Each structure stands twice: as C-alpha cells, then as structure tokens.
CSV table of C-alpha atoms in Angstrom, one decimal:
chain,number,residue,atom,x,y,z
A,1,MET,CA,15.9,53.1,57.3
A,2,SER,CA,12.7,50.8,59.5
A,3,ARG,CA,10.5,51.8,56.9
A,4,ILE,CA,12.1,51.1,54.1
A,5,ARG,CA,13.3,47.9,55.1
A,6,LYS,CA,9.6,46.7,55.9
A,7,LEU,CA,8.6,47.8,51.8
A,8,LEU,CA,11.5,46.4,50.4
A,9,ALA,CA,10.6,43.1,52.5
A,10,LEU,CA,6.5,43.7,51.2
A,11,SER,CA,8.2,44.6,47.6
A,12,THR,CA,10.3,41.2,47.7
A,13,VAL,CA,7.1,39.6,48.9
A,14,LEU,CA,4.9,40.9,45.8
A,15,LEU,CA,7.1,39.8,43.6
A,16,MET,CA,7.3,36.4,45.1
A,17,LEU,CA,3.3,36.0,44.7
A,18,ALA,CA,3.0,37.2,41.5
A,19,GLY,CA,5.9,34.6,40.4
A,20,CYS,CA,4.4,32.4,42.3
A,21,ALA,CA,0.9,32.7,40.2
A,22,LEU,CA,2.2,33.2,36.9
A,23,PRO,CA,1.3,30.0,34.5
A,24,PRO,CA,3.8,27.0,34.3
A,25,ALA,CA,6.3,27.9,31.2
A,26,THR,CA,4.6,25.5,28.0
A,27,GLN,CA,7.6,23.6,27.0
A,28,PRO,CA,7.9,23.0,23.3
A,29,ARG,CA,6.3,20.2,21.3
A,30,ALA,CA,8.9,18.1,19.6
A,31,ALA,CA,8.0,17.9,15.6
A,32,ALA,CA,7.5,14.5,15.0
A,33,PRO,CA,9.7,12.3,13.1
A,34,MET,CA,9.8,12.8,8.7
A,35,ASP,CA,8.1,9.8,7.0
A,36,PHE,CA,11.1,8.1,5.4
A,37,ALA,CA,9.0,7.6,2.3
A,38,LEU,CA,9.1,11.5,2.3
A,39,GLN,CA,12.4,12.4,3.0
A,40,HIS,CA,13.8,9.6,0.7
A,41,GLY,CA,11.6,10.8,-1.9
A,42,LEU,CA,10.1,7.3,-2.3
A,43,GLN,CA,7.4,6.8,-5.2
A,44,LEU,CA,5.4,3.6,-5.6
A,45,GLN,CA,4.1,1.9,-9.2
A,46,VAL,CA,2.0,-1.1,-8.9
A,47,SER,CA,0.4,-3.6,-11.2
A,48,PRO,CA,-2.3,-6.2,-9.9
A,49,TRP,CA,-3.2,-8.9,-12.1
A,50,VAL,CA,-4.2,-12.6,-12.2
A,51,ASP,CA,-2.3,-15.4,-13.5
A,52,MET,CA,-5.0,-17.6,-15.1
A,53,MET,CA,-2.4,-20.8,-16.0
A,54,PRO,CA,-4.2,-24.2,-14.6
A,55,ARG,CA,-2.7,-26.0,-11.6
A,56,VAL,CA,-2.3,-29.7,-11.2
A,57,ALA,CA,-3.1,-31.0,-8.0
A,58,LYS,CA,-2.0,-34.0,-6.3
A,59,GLU,CA,-5.3,-36.0,-5.2
A,60,TYR,CA,-7.1,-34.8,-2.4
A,61,GLU,CA,-4.8,-31.8,-2.3
A,62,THR,CA,-6.6,-29.1,-2.4
A,63,PRO,CA,-4.4,-26.2,-4.3
A,64,SER,CA,-3.2,-22.9,-3.0
A,65,CYS,CA,-4.8,-19.6,-4.0
A,66,ALA,CA,-2.2,-17.7,-4.5
A,67,ASN,CA,-2.3,-16.3,-8.8
A,68,LEU,CA,-3.5,-12.5,-7.5
A,69,ILE,CA,0.3,-11.1,-8.5
A,70,VAL,CA,1.0,-7.3,-7.4
A,71,SER,CA,4.5,-6.4,-9.1
A,72,PHE,CA,5.5,-3.6,-7.2
A,73,SER,CA,8.8,-0.9,-8.3
A,74,ILE,CA,10.1,2.0,-5.7
A,75,ARG,CA,11.9,4.6,-7.2
A,76,ALA,CA,14.1,7.2,-4.8
A,77,GLY,CA,15.0,10.7,-4.5
A,78,THR,CA,18.3,11.9,-4.8
A,79,ASP,CA,19.4,10.3,-1.5
A,80,GLY,CA,18.7,6.9,-2.1
A,81,PHE,CA,17.2,4.3,-0.4
A,82,PRO,CA,17.2,4.2,3.4
A,83,PRO,CA,19.8,0.9,4.5
A,84,ASP,CA,17.9,-1.8,5.5
A,85,LEU,CA,14.7,-0.8,3.7
A,86,GLU,CA,11.7,-4.1,4.0
A,87,VAL,CA,8.4,-4.4,2.7
A,88,SER,CA,6.0,-5.6,6.0
A,89,SER,CA,2.9,-6.0,4.5
A,90,VAL,CA,1.3,-4.9,0.9
A,91,ARG,CA,-2.8,-4.4,1.0
A,92,LEU,CA,-5.3,-4.5,-2.4
A,93,THR,CA,-8.6,-2.4,-2.4
A,94,LYS,CA,-10.9,-2.0,-4.9
A,95,LEU,CA,-12.2,1.6,-5.8
A,96,GLY,CA,-14.6,3.1,-7.4
A,97,VAL,CA,-18.5,2.0,-8.1
A,98,ALA,CA,-19.3,-1.0,-6.7
A,99,GLY,CA,-19.3,-3.5,-9.3
A,100,MET,CA,-21.6,-6.3,-9.8
A,101,GLY,CA,-20.3,-9.8,-8.7
A,102,VAL,CA,-20.4,-13.3,-10.4
A,103,ARG,CA,-24.7,-13.4,-11.0
A,104,GLU,CA,-26.0,-16.8,-9.9
A,105,LEU,CA,-29.0,-18.3,-10.7
A,106,LEU,CA,-30.9,-19.5,-7.2
A,107,LEU,CA,-33.7,-22.4,-7.8
A,108,ASP,CA,-34.2,-24.8,-4.7
A,109,TRP,CA,-35.4,-28.8,-5.6
A,110,ASP,CA,-38.9,-27.8,-5.9
A,111,ALA,CA,-38.2,-25.9,-8.4
A,112,LEU,CA,-36.4,-27.5,-10.5
A,113,ILE,CA,-38.8,-30.7,-10.2
A,114,HIS,CA,-42.0,-28.4,-10.7
A,115,HIS,CA,-40.9,-25.3,-12.3
A,116,SER,CA,-43.2,-23.3,-9.8
A,117,SER,CA,-41.1,-20.7,-8.9
A,118,ILE,CA,-39.6,-17.5,-10.5
A,119,PRO,CA,-35.9,-17.7,-10.8
A,120,ARG,CA,-33.6,-15.3,-8.6
A,121,TRP,CA,-30.7,-14.0,-9.5
A,122,ALA,CA,-28.2,-13.6,-6.7
A,123,GLU,CA,-26.2,-10.3,-6.8
A,124,THR,CA,-23.2,-9.0,-4.6
A,125,ARG,CA,-21.5,-6.2,-4.8
A,126,PHE,CA,-17.4,-5.7,-4.0
A,127,SER,CA,-16.3,-2.3,-4.2
A,128,GLY,CA,-14.2,-1.8,-1.0
A,129,HIS,CA,-12.9,-5.3,-1.1
A,130,VAL,CA,-9.9,-5.6,0.8
A,131,VAL,CA,-6.8,-8.6,0.6
A,132,ASP,CA,-3.9,-8.5,2.0
A,133,ALA,CA,-0.8,-10.2,0.0
A,134,LYS,CA,2.0,-12.0,0.9
A,135,VAL,CA,5.3,-10.4,0.0
A,136,ARG,CA,7.3,-12.9,-2.0
A,137,GLU,CA,10.3,-11.8,-2.9
A,138,THR,CA,12.1,-8.3,-2.8
A,139,TYR,CA,15.5,-7.1,-4.6
A,140,LEU,CA,17.3,-3.9,-5.7
A,141,ILE,CA,17.7,-3.6,-10.1
A,142,GLU,CA,19.3,-1.2,-12.6
A,143,THR,CA,16.9,-1.0,-15.3
A,144,LEU,CA,16.1,1.7,-18.2
A,145,SER,CA,13.3,4.2,-16.5
A,146,SER,CA,11.6,7.3,-17.8
A,147,ALA,CA,10.3,10.3,-16.0
A,148,LYS,CA,6.8,8.2,-15.7
A,149,ASP,CA,7.9,4.6,-15.7
A,150,TRP,CA,10.0,3.1,-13.7
A,151,SER,CA,8.4,-0.7,-13.5
A,152,SER,CA,9.5,-1.1,-17.1
A,153,ASN,CA,12.0,-4.5,-17.6
A,154,ARG,CA,13.9,-2.8,-20.1
A,155,ALA,CA,17.4,-3.9,-19.8
A,156,ALA,CA,20.1,-1.3,-18.5
A,157,VAL,CA,23.3,-2.9,-20.5
A,158,SER,CA,26.6,-1.6,-19.8
A,159,GLY,CA,28.2,0.9,-22.3
A,160,GLY,CA,24.7,0.1,-24.0
A,161,TRP,CA,22.9,2.7,-25.9
A,162,VAL,CA,20.3,4.5,-24.2
A,163,PRO,CA,16.5,5.6,-25.7
A,164,ARG,CA,16.1,9.4,-25.8
A,165,SER,CA,14.7,10.1,-22.5
A,166,TRP,CA,15.1,7.2,-20.8
A,167,PHE,CA,17.7,6.4,-18.0
A,168,LYS,CA,19.7,4.1,-16.0
A,169,GLU,CA,18.0,4.3,-12.8
A,170,ARG,CA,18.2,1.5,-9.2
A,171,THR,CA,14.7,0.5,-8.3
A,172,PHE,CA,13.8,-1.5,-4.9
A,173,ARG,CA,11.2,-3.9,-6.9
A,174,GLY,CA,9.4,-7.1,-5.5
A,175,VAL,CA,6.8,-9.5,-6.1
A,176,ALA,CA,3.6,-10.3,-3.5
A,177,THR,CA,0.9,-13.1,-3.9
A,178,GLY,CA,-3.0,-13.5,-2.3
A,179,CYS,CA,-5.8,-14.9,-3.7
A,180,PRO,CA,-8.3,-13.0,-6.1
A,181,PRO,CA,-11.5,-12.3,-4.5
A,182,LEU,CA,-15.1,-12.9,-6.7
A,183,GLY,CA,-16.3,-9.4,-8.1
A,184,TRP,CA,-12.8,-8.3,-9.2
A,185,ASP,CA,-12.6,-7.8,-13.1
A,186,PRO,CA,-10.6,-6.7,-15.3
A,187,GLY,CA,-9.9,-3.1,-15.7
A,188,ASP,CA,-10.9,-2.4,-12.1
A,189,THR,CA,-9.1,0.2,-10.4
A,190,LEU,CA,-7.3,-0.9,-6.9
A,191,GLU,CA,-5.0,0.9,-4.4
A,192,VAL,CA,-2.2,-0.8,-3.6
A,193,VAL,CA,-0.8,0.0,0.3
A,194,LEU,CA,2.9,-0.9,1.1
A,195,GLN,CA,4.3,-0.6,4.8
A,196,LEU,CA,7.6,-0.4,4.9
A,197,ARG,CA,10.4,-0.4,7.3
A,198,ALA,CA,14.1,0.5,7.4
A,199,GLY,CA,15.6,-0.2,11.2
A,200,THR,CA,13.3,1.0,13.0
A,201,GLN,CA,11.5,3.7,10.9
A,202,ARG,CA,8.1,3.4,9.6
A,203,ALA,CA,6.6,4.4,6.2
A,204,THR,CA,3.7,4.1,4.0
A,205,LEU,CA,3.4,4.3,0.5
A,206,ARG,CA,0.6,3.8,-1.8
A,207,SER,CA,-0.1,3.9,-5.5
A,208,THR,CA,-3.1,2.5,-7.8
A,209,GLY,CA,-2.9,0.5,-10.7
A,210,LEU,CA,-5.4,-1.7,-13.0
A,211,TYR,CA,-6.1,-4.9,-12.3
A,212,GLY,CA,-5.3,-7.5,-15.2
A,213,ALA,CA,-3.3,-5.3,-16.7
A,214,ALA,CA,0.0,-7.2,-16.4
A,215,SER,CA,3.9,-5.6,-16.9
C-alpha cells in the first residue's frame, strides 16, 4: 500500500509540474469597435468652389480669406443618422499630376534698367497641397435625391409630384470655408476628408470633387 501511495503522490507532483510548464492561455483579443460611418452606411458628396465676388474692405483693413467654399452632403443607410452627429474638421488635398502654378516673370532692378539679364520664370508645383477649411454650418434637410445624387437642391414638396427615379430623402448637409491656394485651377480633382463625431465615437468620410464646379 505504501508503494501505491508513493506512486500516486509522484503522479500528482508530475501532473502539477506539467501544468506549471504549460504556457498561459491566451485571452481572445477584443474586436475593434466598428466605425459608425460604416455601421450607419454614411456616404459623402462634396462640391468645392471659389466665390469670385469682389469684397469691400474698410481702410487699413485686411480682408479675410474665406472664399474657398466646400459644400458637403451626407446620406445614411436604413438605420438613419447617429444621434448628435457633428463634423469636427474638413481637409482638402489636390490630387493627380502636379500642375504648374502662376508663372511670374522675375527681374531684378539691374535687369530692368540695363536689360542685361535673361528673364526667368518662377514655377511652382502644387500637387498635394493641403487646406484645412472651417465648418460654418451643418443642418438636416429633406430634398429629392436619386441613387447617385443626394446633394442636389431639388425641393421635396409635401404631396407634390416626384420625378421618376427620384425620391424624398433626409440628408445631413453643411458648408466649410477656407483660403484658396495659388495653383488650384478649375477642373482640378480635390479629395475632401471629413472627421466626424457622434458622442464619444469618431469616424472619417472622404470623397472627391472637381474644383470650381459649384452646385
């Protein structure tokens, strides 16, 4: 009996040692929270353009540079918009092949007087230039939309006739303004990135638009 007890005790010790040698069980990694823009099926359309209307400034007053206008429109999926939706920032970046900026003739005073120097042209590439625009207003509005257009200004009249392929839709819209840089020309493709928040959640939406194409 004593021999059996010794074998049982030895087996117990070996099992305990084997258990200590096993690596600790790995805890399953918590899944990352889903971006609420994906959860709510948010989609973005943008229209960046420049207001060319002249402005009147008082004497010795430097006029503010805010004639770069970015109109944006967000549509939601079947779950609608998340509560307390806000746009915290708007950033524009020029895409595509670098374009040439304004070509300016450079001449020093000696060249102007004696005409002894060959004129030089100043050329600057502006691809990738980034502009941060300031959000001026956001609002919810019901208009007529189509499958590919939810930024039009077609009024949704209650009880009115709706054209074929158009439907009433509630969209989240807004306007941001900034300072247009040199080297951005009408027809350039711009990427517009919106940083969103809804309560403690954060999300990002991005879209492209043609510069100078006002809706």
